[in-house]
């Protein structure tokens, strides 16, 4: 019998091995026909042309440049035949700022232009006030603290500094009467000499503090190379090469400044663009595709690329419907372009009922990177644990198929497959590079976070390439955009959106197979982390380590039950589909019970004794007795939600708020947040304690945004 079992085991392994390469290129959510249609219709080159238009404009949240980009999207949406094209006004409460000119010349000891808004718009810091003056230029080092100004009189002068422009203006202009600043402070992620001619996107304060009298101020932004030359000049070490022929020596430096800018008090709104492809069943919740318009001049990748892809997906799907290549989707597809983060939040504050009309969100932010420039990787960001659902698994499945199909493998070549990629997706004018992409745990800082917020409650997946040395700088320009990568990212998003838009009760079995199967892999990682918790503990700490490990498995059960239960929204009233979901949830529970047995057995093998039942401390019992719920008022919740200083990272604070659902206790929430940090690593999320979670939730109760059930 044992021999038969071994033989059967070998046969199964061989079969699995033979199927692995094929499955690596396939997804149950992407048919061959859909793959061919989307490959043929989605154009990275068309998306590139949209980016070409966007890069002309400095797109502050409410500005002429933002309006020009919004005009373009609105016009194209109508031109492509999209439905219900809307242009909503989002109040921002501050006057629009724009500049028509800004230049600074060295006039003594020689004549040389330092910076010009006409050359590179980012050389003039946002919110600079009008100026027309000549003054001495003085070096104040970082310029952000009082010690930088010891013995230096800056009143009426222009200061050269390296620190944060806001802090420099507060110290030099508001505190000591300087006229304005010149800075080399970086906002990008790169080091100065990695990209010596890069101009970072900077701003100076919009307004002076109360009680400070300041007529105006400005900021000019220099590259690292130009800043180094200026530092040498002001220190008397030499003059820039381009004026060395004049024979001028170093000495007191004077500059001439001209700035033409204005705040428009009549323009205090930004815009929110929406267009739709209406579904055949308008009663069903929609799929939303999002991007954000606002960023600095250039800003080709962040986030002109996302807006270009959202528009291209809308065009491509609409064209396929109009030409009869695909049927009108069952659910409505909604396409949003707005102000980053604030736009979607404003929408749900204004229309809170819309939360129930959206099933999932697919967000694109920085999806056009030429990956050979800066070693950038396309990160495909899963929803956080409190939004665990089939949505992320669908996207992950399709993304893995595209990654495998557009990466080179020697074994695949030796097996006689196409070279270099087995299922290539190329744009006609793009590169033939591979697709470097990675599915990663949740991180925020873009529009997908709004939907994943617990008070909004819509599972969202985001696409953001990282690392990026070019973000928020003059280097985020067309030269580092690849139409091929645009197409691949748009392909994944479009395929996932179309699958979910058409999913029915009949799709529940295949969807459960993927969610439950991927969940089993996640549970395997939970077990690994739990066992390591016990294995790494000192003998005297093993009881506490076993408790922590048990809490991780408690959280795993809650997470994976949430994942399979999310499929119920597709089951509808179909009794067989609903029974399948219930059975899947039961199997998850059984699987976790098996993991608990493994954990207990491992503890016994390490410690020599079988662990007893987990005993809660007084603090844990108190936490387990309190069950928080969110208030119903979305606007008030978002306005009053505090930012307590508990030591939690911002992502784990976000997770703490997210797990509040009126059913989970303080202790349940702690287990889930702690486990999310543990299974993905403290290096990624930081560490979490019960006290930190309790203090965060207590702050919510005190602020009135939470209530006890």
XYZ file of C-alpha atoms in Angstrom:
709
model
C 0.000 0.000 0.000
C 2.788 2.393 0.906
C 4.448 1.638 -2.425
C 1.207 2.339 -4.305
C 0.808 5.654 -2.464
C 4.362 6.633 -3.353
C 3.770 5.801 -7.010
C 0.509 7.746 -7.064
C 2.281 10.649 -5.389
C 4.987 10.653 -8.039
C 2.358 10.539 -10.802
C 0.527 13.494 -9.293
C 3.758 15.477 -8.980
C 4.671 14.701 -12.597
C 1.230 15.795 -13.783
C 1.417 18.978 -11.767
C 4.892 19.688 -13.118
C 3.670 19.186 -16.690
C 0.756 21.553 -16.122
C 2.746 24.265 -14.331
C 4.201 26.060 -17.388
C 0.813 26.227 -19.103
C -0.969 27.484 -16.000
C 1.731 30.060 -15.441
C 0.698 31.709 -18.701
C -3.052 31.292 -18.226
C -5.706 32.760 -15.992
C -9.207 31.337 -15.557
C -10.441 34.904 -15.807
C -8.920 35.622 -19.220
C -10.154 33.632 -22.193
C -8.048 33.249 -25.290
C -10.555 35.319 -27.254
C -10.502 38.165 -24.720
C -6.697 38.072 -24.714
C -6.603 38.410 -28.485
C -9.245 41.155 -28.595
C -7.584 43.293 -25.914
C -4.123 42.717 -27.373
C -5.370 43.899 -30.742
C -7.444 46.844 -29.544
C -5.602 48.436 -26.611
C -2.967 50.822 -27.914
C -0.009 51.919 -25.827
C 0.808 54.325 -28.644
C -2.588 56.042 -28.364
C -2.090 56.322 -24.607
C 1.353 57.834 -25.251
C -0.279 60.569 -27.343
C -2.522 61.515 -24.419
C 0.568 61.776 -22.221
C 2.201 63.982 -24.870
C -0.718 66.402 -24.490
C -0.695 66.333 -20.677
C 3.013 67.110 -20.357
C 2.496 70.607 -21.752
C 0.718 71.740 -18.585
C 1.547 72.500 -14.974
C -1.484 70.771 -13.465
C -1.980 72.093 -9.941
C -5.282 71.051 -8.379
C -7.113 74.164 -9.504
C -5.176 75.890 -12.236
C -5.381 76.644 -15.944
C -3.157 73.626 -16.631
C -5.466 71.265 -14.731
C -8.454 72.681 -16.578
C -6.736 72.152 -19.941
C -6.111 68.479 -19.127
C -9.678 68.046 -17.857
C -10.951 69.687 -21.081
C -9.022 67.125 -23.100
C -10.386 64.122 -21.181
C -13.941 65.465 -21.335
C -13.704 66.126 -25.075
C -12.153 62.735 -25.830
C -14.734 60.891 -23.715
C -17.515 62.437 -25.788
C -15.611 61.844 -29.027
C -15.225 58.142 -28.168
C -18.956 57.797 -27.554
C -18.811 57.231 -23.804
C -22.053 57.731 -21.923
C -23.136 60.065 -19.133
C -19.995 62.187 -19.423
C -19.960 64.463 -16.377
C -17.839 67.376 -15.252
C -18.334 68.024 -11.556
C -16.988 70.996 -9.621
C -15.080 70.087 -6.472
C -14.599 73.060 -4.114
C -11.045 73.356 -2.828
C -11.456 76.676 -1.020
C -8.205 78.287 -2.164
C -7.605 80.642 -5.094
C -5.971 79.199 -8.180
C -2.292 80.160 -8.608
C -0.551 80.539 -11.932
C 2.617 82.160 -13.233
C 3.420 83.607 -16.632
C 7.066 84.450 -16.044
C 9.849 84.136 -13.538
C 13.569 84.717 -13.973
C 16.602 85.407 -11.823
C 19.888 86.817 -13.177
C 23.235 87.274 -11.506
C 24.116 90.894 -12.282
C 27.388 91.171 -10.336
C 30.287 90.307 -10.515
C 29.220 89.099 -14.001
C 26.016 88.655 -15.979
C 24.488 85.141 -15.964
C 20.952 83.793 -15.803
C 20.462 81.423 -12.860
C 16.944 80.186 -13.581
C 14.052 80.888 -15.908
C 10.436 79.738 -15.726
C 10.378 79.817 -19.534
C 13.206 77.263 -19.753
C 11.842 74.858 -17.158
C 8.592 75.786 -15.452
C 9.609 73.971 -12.269
C 12.452 76.470 -11.762
C 9.841 78.790 -10.232
C 8.407 77.359 -7.015
C 4.638 77.099 -6.804
C 2.858 79.990 -5.044
C 5.699 82.450 -5.641
C 4.446 86.024 -5.392
C 5.083 88.782 -7.968
C 8.508 90.412 -7.667
C 10.649 92.981 -9.447
C 13.814 93.728 -7.512
C 17.584 93.635 -7.330
C 19.298 92.431 -4.156
C 22.323 90.726 -2.718
C 22.376 86.899 -2.693
C 23.690 85.276 0.516
C 24.356 81.657 1.444
C 22.589 80.414 4.600
C 23.418 76.703 4.412
C 20.317 74.606 5.032
C 18.475 77.776 6.032
C 15.938 75.940 8.183
C 17.020 76.850 11.727
C 18.180 79.913 13.665
C 21.809 78.739 13.786
C 22.009 78.997 9.974
C 21.492 82.762 10.290
C 23.956 83.500 13.094
C 25.856 86.657 12.132
C 24.097 86.895 8.743
C 21.834 89.838 7.884
C 19.274 88.687 5.294
C 16.746 91.519 5.495
C 15.831 92.634 1.972
C 18.195 90.051 0.459
C 17.721 86.799 -1.440
C 18.952 83.691 0.390
C 20.495 80.576 -1.124
C 19.608 77.442 0.887
C 19.442 73.652 0.648
C 16.648 72.946 3.112
C 12.926 72.471 2.663
C 11.619 75.625 0.940
C 8.720 76.037 3.351
C 11.029 75.961 6.338
C 13.519 78.304 4.640
C 10.791 80.847 3.856
C 9.542 80.703 7.448
C 13.030 81.390 8.815
C 14.375 83.784 6.186
C 11.328 85.672 4.901
C 8.767 85.529 7.697
C 11.305 85.552 10.501
C 14.045 87.855 9.173
C 12.643 89.904 6.316
C 14.377 88.270 3.327
C 12.862 89.002 -0.073
C 12.843 85.409 -1.339
C 14.846 82.228 -1.704
C 16.880 80.166 -4.138
C 16.986 76.458 -3.294
C 18.457 73.143 -4.376
C 16.300 71.077 -2.006
C 15.226 67.786 -3.578
C 11.729 66.357 -3.439
C 12.515 63.376 -5.624
C 13.757 60.064 -4.279
C 17.135 60.389 -5.965
C 20.421 61.617 -4.562
C 21.629 64.947 -5.991
C 24.476 63.545 -8.045
C 22.540 60.614 -9.438
C 20.681 63.131 -11.626
C 22.662 66.382 -11.373
C 20.505 68.374 -13.806
C 17.130 67.346 -12.412
C 14.829 70.152 -11.271
C 12.585 69.033 -8.394
C 8.992 70.234 -8.008
C 8.862 72.625 -5.057
C 6.550 75.170 -3.503
C 6.700 78.041 -1.028
C 3.973 78.791 1.541
C 0.697 80.137 0.167
C 0.289 82.626 3.025
C 2.235 84.171 5.881
C 1.450 83.123 9.476
C -0.912 85.310 11.494
C 0.831 88.390 12.799
C 3.605 88.315 10.198
C 3.811 91.213 7.792
C 5.319 90.154 4.472
C 4.664 91.912 1.174
C 5.682 89.007 -1.014
C 8.087 86.140 -1.417
C 9.270 83.792 -4.097
C 11.352 80.698 -4.620
C 13.641 79.636 -7.452
C 14.702 76.019 -7.788
C 18.114 74.942 -9.089
C 19.578 71.605 -10.114
C 22.322 70.014 -8.027
C 24.917 70.992 -10.633
C 23.864 74.638 -10.743
C 23.578 74.734 -6.970
C 27.124 73.425 -6.594
C 28.396 76.158 -8.919
C 26.509 78.794 -6.937
C 27.845 77.486 -3.636
C 31.406 77.741 -4.948
C 30.781 81.269 -6.214
C 29.354 82.506 -2.913
C 32.242 80.874 -1.008
C 34.810 82.630 -3.215
C 36.130 79.383 -4.689
C 35.517 80.212 -8.344
C 33.001 81.123 -11.012
C 30.882 78.859 -13.276
C 32.648 77.661 -16.400
C 30.200 79.407 -18.715
C 31.343 82.849 -17.498
C 34.992 82.027 -16.781
C 35.994 83.734 -20.055
C 34.918 87.102 -18.588
C 37.820 87.068 -16.162
C 35.433 88.000 -13.364
C 36.540 87.055 -9.871
C 34.273 85.971 -7.075
C 32.901 88.589 -4.739
C 29.586 89.935 -3.475
C 26.848 88.496 -5.654
C 23.808 90.513 -6.655
C 20.755 89.174 -8.458
C 17.908 90.629 -10.472
C 14.494 88.969 -9.937
C 11.318 89.236 -12.005
C 8.220 87.155 -11.238
C 4.805 87.521 -12.868
C 2.232 85.442 -11.002
C -1.245 85.767 -9.551
C -3.853 84.149 -7.330
C -7.306 84.087 -8.913
C -9.890 84.478 -6.129
C -12.702 83.785 -8.608
C -11.399 80.243 -9.200
C -11.610 78.108 -6.063
C -12.799 74.840 -7.623
C -11.157 71.877 -9.237
C -12.805 69.345 -11.508
C -13.935 65.744 -11.364
C -14.441 63.984 -14.685
C -16.585 60.879 -15.027
C -17.661 58.894 -18.078
C -19.412 55.540 -18.394
C -20.057 52.514 -20.509
C -23.462 51.639 -19.145
C -24.097 48.015 -18.299
C -27.009 45.975 -19.541
C -28.264 45.646 -15.932
C -28.151 49.122 -14.328
C -29.300 47.711 -10.977
C -25.925 46.038 -10.422
C -22.954 47.823 -8.794
C -20.310 49.192 -11.149
C -16.579 48.755 -11.712
C -14.626 52.022 -11.388
C -11.345 52.803 -13.181
C -9.446 55.710 -11.609
C -6.496 58.044 -12.144
C -5.583 61.580 -11.086
C -5.036 64.611 -13.289
C -3.099 66.956 -11.035
C 0.684 66.967 -10.861
C 3.530 69.211 -11.948
C 4.653 70.260 -15.432
C 5.950 67.232 -17.348
C 4.691 64.523 -14.963
C 4.390 62.017 -17.767
C 4.378 58.921 -15.586
C 2.813 60.429 -12.452
C -0.019 60.380 -13.362
C -0.523 61.313 -16.994
C 0.162 57.628 -17.675
C -2.759 56.532 -15.499
C -5.153 59.023 -17.096
C -3.955 58.017 -20.559
C -4.575 54.346 -19.785
C -8.008 54.956 -18.251
C -9.016 56.883 -21.369
C -7.552 54.210 -23.654
C -9.343 51.383 -21.828
C -12.613 53.300 -22.152
C -12.018 53.896 -25.863
C -10.994 50.307 -26.554
C -13.906 48.683 -24.715
C -16.421 51.096 -26.222
C -15.076 50.378 -29.707
C -15.254 46.618 -29.159
C -18.875 46.981 -28.046
C -19.781 49.288 -30.939
C -18.262 46.941 -33.522
C -19.964 43.876 -32.052
C -16.707 42.207 -31.052
C -17.917 41.940 -27.436
C -21.308 42.334 -25.815
C -22.157 45.324 -23.681
C -20.947 44.421 -20.187
C -23.468 43.310 -17.595
C -22.272 45.880 -15.066
C -21.515 49.532 -15.759
C -17.907 50.629 -16.228
C -17.197 54.039 -14.716
C -14.077 56.060 -15.543
C -12.880 58.728 -13.084
C -10.170 61.376 -13.390
C -9.836 63.851 -10.540
C -7.606 65.497 -7.969
C -5.452 62.855 -6.287
C -7.037 61.387 -3.133
C -9.033 64.530 -2.328
C -11.217 64.047 -5.428
C -12.597 60.580 -4.563
C -12.901 61.532 -0.896
C -14.907 64.633 -1.870
C -17.131 62.487 -4.083
C -18.052 60.107 -1.266
C -18.504 62.950 1.217
C -20.935 64.523 -1.237
C -22.591 61.325 -2.466
C -22.217 58.750 0.360
C -24.936 56.573 -1.157
C -22.580 55.843 -4.086
C -20.579 53.495 -1.861
C -23.206 50.789 -2.399
C -23.200 51.315 -6.187
C -19.557 50.356 -6.750
C -18.318 46.767 -6.595
C -14.580 47.252 -7.138
C -11.996 49.851 -8.111
C -8.976 49.478 -10.397
C -6.512 52.345 -10.030
C -3.554 53.320 -12.209
C -0.859 55.698 -10.981
C 2.567 55.556 -12.670
C 2.035 52.782 -15.220
C 4.147 53.921 -18.172
C 7.693 53.517 -16.916
C 10.446 52.608 -19.332
C 11.808 50.022 -16.945
C 15.396 50.193 -18.159
C 15.492 53.774 -16.854
C 15.938 53.707 -13.087
C 15.372 49.950 -12.589
C 11.682 50.541 -12.014
C 9.320 47.691 -11.159
C 5.576 47.778 -11.724
C 4.020 47.166 -8.324
C 0.550 45.640 -8.414
C -0.889 46.525 -5.025
C -3.313 44.161 -3.340
C -6.133 45.439 -1.163
C -5.376 45.588 2.589
C -6.500 42.711 4.790
C -9.653 44.495 5.921
C -10.731 44.595 2.258
C -9.659 41.038 1.471
C -11.844 39.877 -1.428
C -11.870 38.095 -4.751
C -11.017 41.397 -6.477
C -7.289 41.273 -5.680
C -7.125 37.561 -6.541
C -8.673 38.179 -9.968
C -6.165 40.935 -10.719
C -3.269 38.884 -9.354
C -4.212 35.887 -11.522
C -4.355 37.944 -14.724
C -1.212 39.874 -13.808
C 0.750 36.678 -13.205
C -0.258 35.417 -16.655
C 1.002 38.642 -18.252
C 4.214 38.614 -16.203
C 4.991 35.015 -17.180
C 4.040 35.599 -20.790
C 6.333 38.639 -21.057
C 9.378 37.343 -19.199
C 12.123 35.200 -20.705
C 12.703 31.641 -19.452
C 15.449 29.387 -20.781
C 13.440 26.231 -20.110
C 10.527 27.564 -22.148
C 12.920 28.219 -25.042
C 14.376 24.724 -24.733
C 10.832 23.332 -24.825
C 10.385 24.897 -28.256
C 8.330 27.902 -27.212
C 8.411 31.364 -28.812
C 11.443 33.518 -28.078
C 11.939 35.548 -25.980
C 8.381 35.626 -24.562
C 5.643 33.009 -24.695
C 2.648 35.396 -24.906
C 4.110 38.792 -25.798
C 2.245 42.070 -25.493
C 4.050 44.791 -27.453
C 3.121 48.271 -28.558
C 4.047 49.149 -32.122
C 6.273 52.067 -31.117
C 7.290 50.694 -27.722
C 10.247 48.627 -26.569
C 10.602 44.863 -26.721
C 11.637 44.829 -23.053
C 10.334 42.289 -20.571
C 7.690 43.067 -17.968
C 9.185 43.531 -14.520
C 6.198 43.471 -12.185
C 5.553 42.285 -8.652
C 2.363 41.720 -6.684
C 2.858 43.434 -3.317
C 0.885 43.921 -0.083
C -1.088 47.113 0.259
C 0.466 50.541 0.449
C -1.325 53.866 0.154
C -0.547 57.398 -1.036
C -2.727 57.276 -4.131
C -6.416 57.169 -5.009
C -6.964 53.459 -4.325
C -6.583 54.170 -0.598
C -9.849 56.144 -0.612
C -11.880 53.135 -1.722
C -10.063 50.811 0.697
C -10.817 53.174 3.590
C -13.072 51.336 6.045
C -15.754 54.041 5.947
C -15.929 53.712 2.136
C -15.620 49.916 2.031
C -14.887 49.198 -1.643
C -12.037 46.770 -2.449
C -9.461 48.473 -4.656
C -6.251 47.422 -6.366
C -3.597 49.928 -7.415
C -0.749 50.000 -9.936
C 2.311 52.120 -9.063
C 5.869 51.595 -10.330
C 8.647 51.908 -7.750
C 11.371 52.893 -7.071
C 11.253 56.083 -9.102
C 14.082 58.602 -9.198
C 12.106 60.850 -11.531
C 8.844 61.439 -9.662
C 7.944 65.092 -9.014
C 10.753 66.480 -11.117
C 11.690 67.712 -14.570
C 12.890 64.188 -15.391
C 9.366 62.727 -15.305
C 9.053 63.432 -19.006
C 8.180 61.646 -22.238
C 11.664 60.227 -22.760
C 11.198 57.711 -19.938
C 7.738 56.452 -20.981
C 7.382 53.117 -22.786
C 4.177 52.505 -24.789
C 4.704 48.767 -24.352
C 4.472 49.008 -20.565
C 1.450 51.289 -20.912
C -0.245 48.604 -22.972
C 0.584 45.749 -20.586
C -0.781 47.584 -17.573
C -3.901 48.713 -19.429
C -4.379 45.134 -20.638
C -4.386 43.709 -17.097
C -6.732 46.388 -15.781
C -9.118 46.064 -18.734
C -9.186 42.260 -18.563
C -9.870 42.267 -14.818
C -12.537 44.944 -15.176
C -14.332 43.106 -17.973
C -14.274 39.808 -16.092
C -15.794 41.356 -12.972
C -18.267 43.371 -15.021
C -19.653 40.152 -16.518
C -19.283 37.723 -13.594
C -22.433 35.779 -12.731
C -23.506 33.029 -10.375
C -22.270 30.465 -12.904
C -18.731 31.848 -12.402
C -18.765 31.265 -8.644
C -17.109 27.788 -8.722
C -14.096 28.899 -10.799
C -13.798 32.082 -8.766
C -13.934 30.175 -5.485
C -11.299 27.765 -6.777
C -8.908 30.668 -7.301
C -9.739 32.539 -4.088
C -9.649 29.431 -1.918
C -6.513 28.124 -3.630
C -4.641 31.393 -3.274
C -5.979 31.607 0.272
C -4.409 28.247 1.058
C -1.071 29.661 -0.076
C -1.591 32.665 2.186
C -2.478 30.337 5.067
C 0.748 28.473 4.452
C 2.627 31.725 4.989
C 0.584 32.378 8.154
C 1.679 28.987 9.480
C 5.307 29.652 8.576
C 5.277 32.965 10.473
C 3.450 31.401 13.426
C 5.933 28.542 13.722
C 8.840 30.984 13.472
C 7.317 33.011 16.326
C 7.576 29.973 18.595
C 10.905 28.760 17.228
C 12.665 32.085 17.792
C 11.360 32.623 21.347
C 13.525 32.092 24.406
C 12.299 29.217 26.622
C 10.751 31.609 29.119
C 8.876 33.479 26.387
C 7.367 30.522 24.537
C 3.922 30.739 26.143
C 3.579 34.357 25.028
C 4.999 33.454 21.612
C 2.447 30.652 21.277
C -0.327 33.133 22.118
C 0.918 35.559 19.465
C 1.139 32.721 16.948
C -2.412 31.659 17.844
C -3.601 35.231 17.328
C -2.009 35.195 13.856
C -4.072 32.118 12.986
C -7.212 33.729 14.446
C -6.606 36.652 12.091
C -5.961 34.286 9.198
C -9.359 32.691 9.713
C -11.085 36.088 9.729
C -9.182 37.227 6.627
C -9.753 34.154 4.490
C -13.390 33.826 5.556
C -13.800 37.411 4.420
C -12.170 36.554 1.092
C -14.391 33.600 0.167
C -17.512 35.291 1.562
C -16.937 38.236 -0.768
C -17.957 35.948 -3.656
C -21.520 35.955 -2.294
C -22.219 39.236 -4.075
C -21.853 37.386 -7.373
C -23.899 34.386 -6.236
C -27.053 36.471 -5.985
C -30.104 34.320 -5.251
C -28.680 31.203 -6.879
C -28.933 28.489 -4.181
C -26.164 26.296 -5.604
C -23.731 29.206 -5.811
C -24.564 30.286 -2.276
C -24.066 26.734 -0.989
C -20.686 26.638 -2.719
C -19.588 29.817 -0.909
C -20.800 28.459 2.438
C -18.930 25.221 1.851
C -15.759 27.137 0.946
C -15.983 29.102 4.195
C -16.324 25.836 6.102
C -13.240 24.435 4.378
C -11.299 27.547 5.337
C -12.286 26.977 8.967
C -11.212 23.324 8.762
C -7.914 24.300 7.157
C -7.157 26.785 9.936
C -8.012 24.166 12.575
C -5.428 21.923 10.926
C -2.890 24.748 11.167
C -3.678 25.140 14.862
C -2.925 21.461 15.367
C 0.363 21.878 13.512
C 1.249 24.871 15.688
C 0.472 22.968 18.890
C 2.506 19.985 17.711
C 5.419 22.207 16.789
C 5.326 23.850 20.218
C 5.410 20.415 21.841
C 8.381 19.336 19.749
C 10.292 22.506 20.620
C 9.306 23.015 24.263
C 8.707 19.392 25.229
C 5.174 20.084 26.495
C 1.789 20.380 24.852
C 0.619 24.011 25.087
C -2.493 24.654 27.120
C -5.422 26.809 26.125
C -4.566 30.421 25.316
C -5.303 32.612 28.347
C -6.106 36.259 27.828
C -4.545 38.934 29.997
C -6.724 41.473 31.795
C -5.918 44.011 29.084
C -6.861 41.540 26.353
C -10.121 40.612 28.108
C -11.007 44.289 28.423
C -10.239 44.813 24.735
C -12.356 41.797 23.787
C -15.367 43.274 25.614
C -15.501 46.444 23.495
C -16.872 46.448 19.944
C -16.526 49.705 17.978
C -18.584 50.821 14.991
C -18.233 53.752 12.613
C -20.697 56.623 12.749
C -22.995 56.889 9.724
C -21.950 60.395 8.665
C -19.126 60.003 6.105
C -18.334 63.711 5.924
C -18.098 64.112 9.681
C -16.101 60.885 10.017
C -13.486 62.015 7.502
C -13.355 65.551 8.913
C -13.000 64.529 12.560
C -11.037 61.278 12.377
C -7.956 61.945 14.540
C -4.309 61.211 13.869
C -3.206 59.947 17.270
C 0.509 59.702 17.993
C 0.593 56.048 19.022
C 3.751 54.902 17.261
C 1.846 52.886 14.660
C 2.935 53.456 11.088
C 0.416 55.321 8.935
C -0.470 52.101 7.087
C -1.166 50.205 10.306
C -3.231 53.106 11.620
C -5.192 52.947 8.346
C -5.612 49.220 8.882
C -6.848 49.765 12.442
C -9.587 52.116 11.232
C -10.354 49.737 8.378
C -11.127 46.745 10.596
C -13.870 48.617 12.476
C -17.088 46.972 11.270
C -19.432 46.789 14.279
C -18.616 43.098 14.807
C -14.894 42.929 15.575
C -13.814 43.751 19.124
C -10.805 45.846 20.018
C -8.943 42.551 20.511
C -10.099 41.165 17.144
C -8.889 44.337 15.465
C -5.535 44.097 17.223
C -5.120 40.476 16.125
C -5.781 41.366 12.503
C -3.568 44.458 12.383
C -0.744 42.720 14.255
C -0.988 39.704 11.972
C -0.977 41.858 8.829
C 2.284 43.406 10.008
C 3.782 40.071 11.058
C 3.005 38.064 7.914
C 4.339 40.770 5.590
C 7.205 41.829 7.849
C 8.087 44.629 10.234
C 10.398 45.990 7.515
C 7.270 46.644 5.434
C 4.630 47.646 7.994
C 6.420 48.201 11.311
C 5.388 46.518 14.556
C 2.015 46.587 16.308
C 1.081 46.367 19.996
C -2.317 45.995 21.665
C -1.815 49.299 23.475
C -1.248 51.144 20.180
C -4.422 49.747 18.637
C -6.501 50.468 21.764
C -5.236 54.044 21.964
C -6.021 54.590 18.284
C -9.578 53.331 18.687
C -10.055 55.259 21.928
C -9.004 58.410 20.083
C -11.736 57.657 17.533
C -14.316 57.278 20.303
C -13.198 60.519 21.914
C -13.405 62.345 18.582
C -16.919 61.010 18.032
C -16.167 59.171 14.778
C -16.568 55.769 16.440
C -19.211 54.510 18.826
C -19.372 51.378 20.953
C -21.884 48.870 19.738
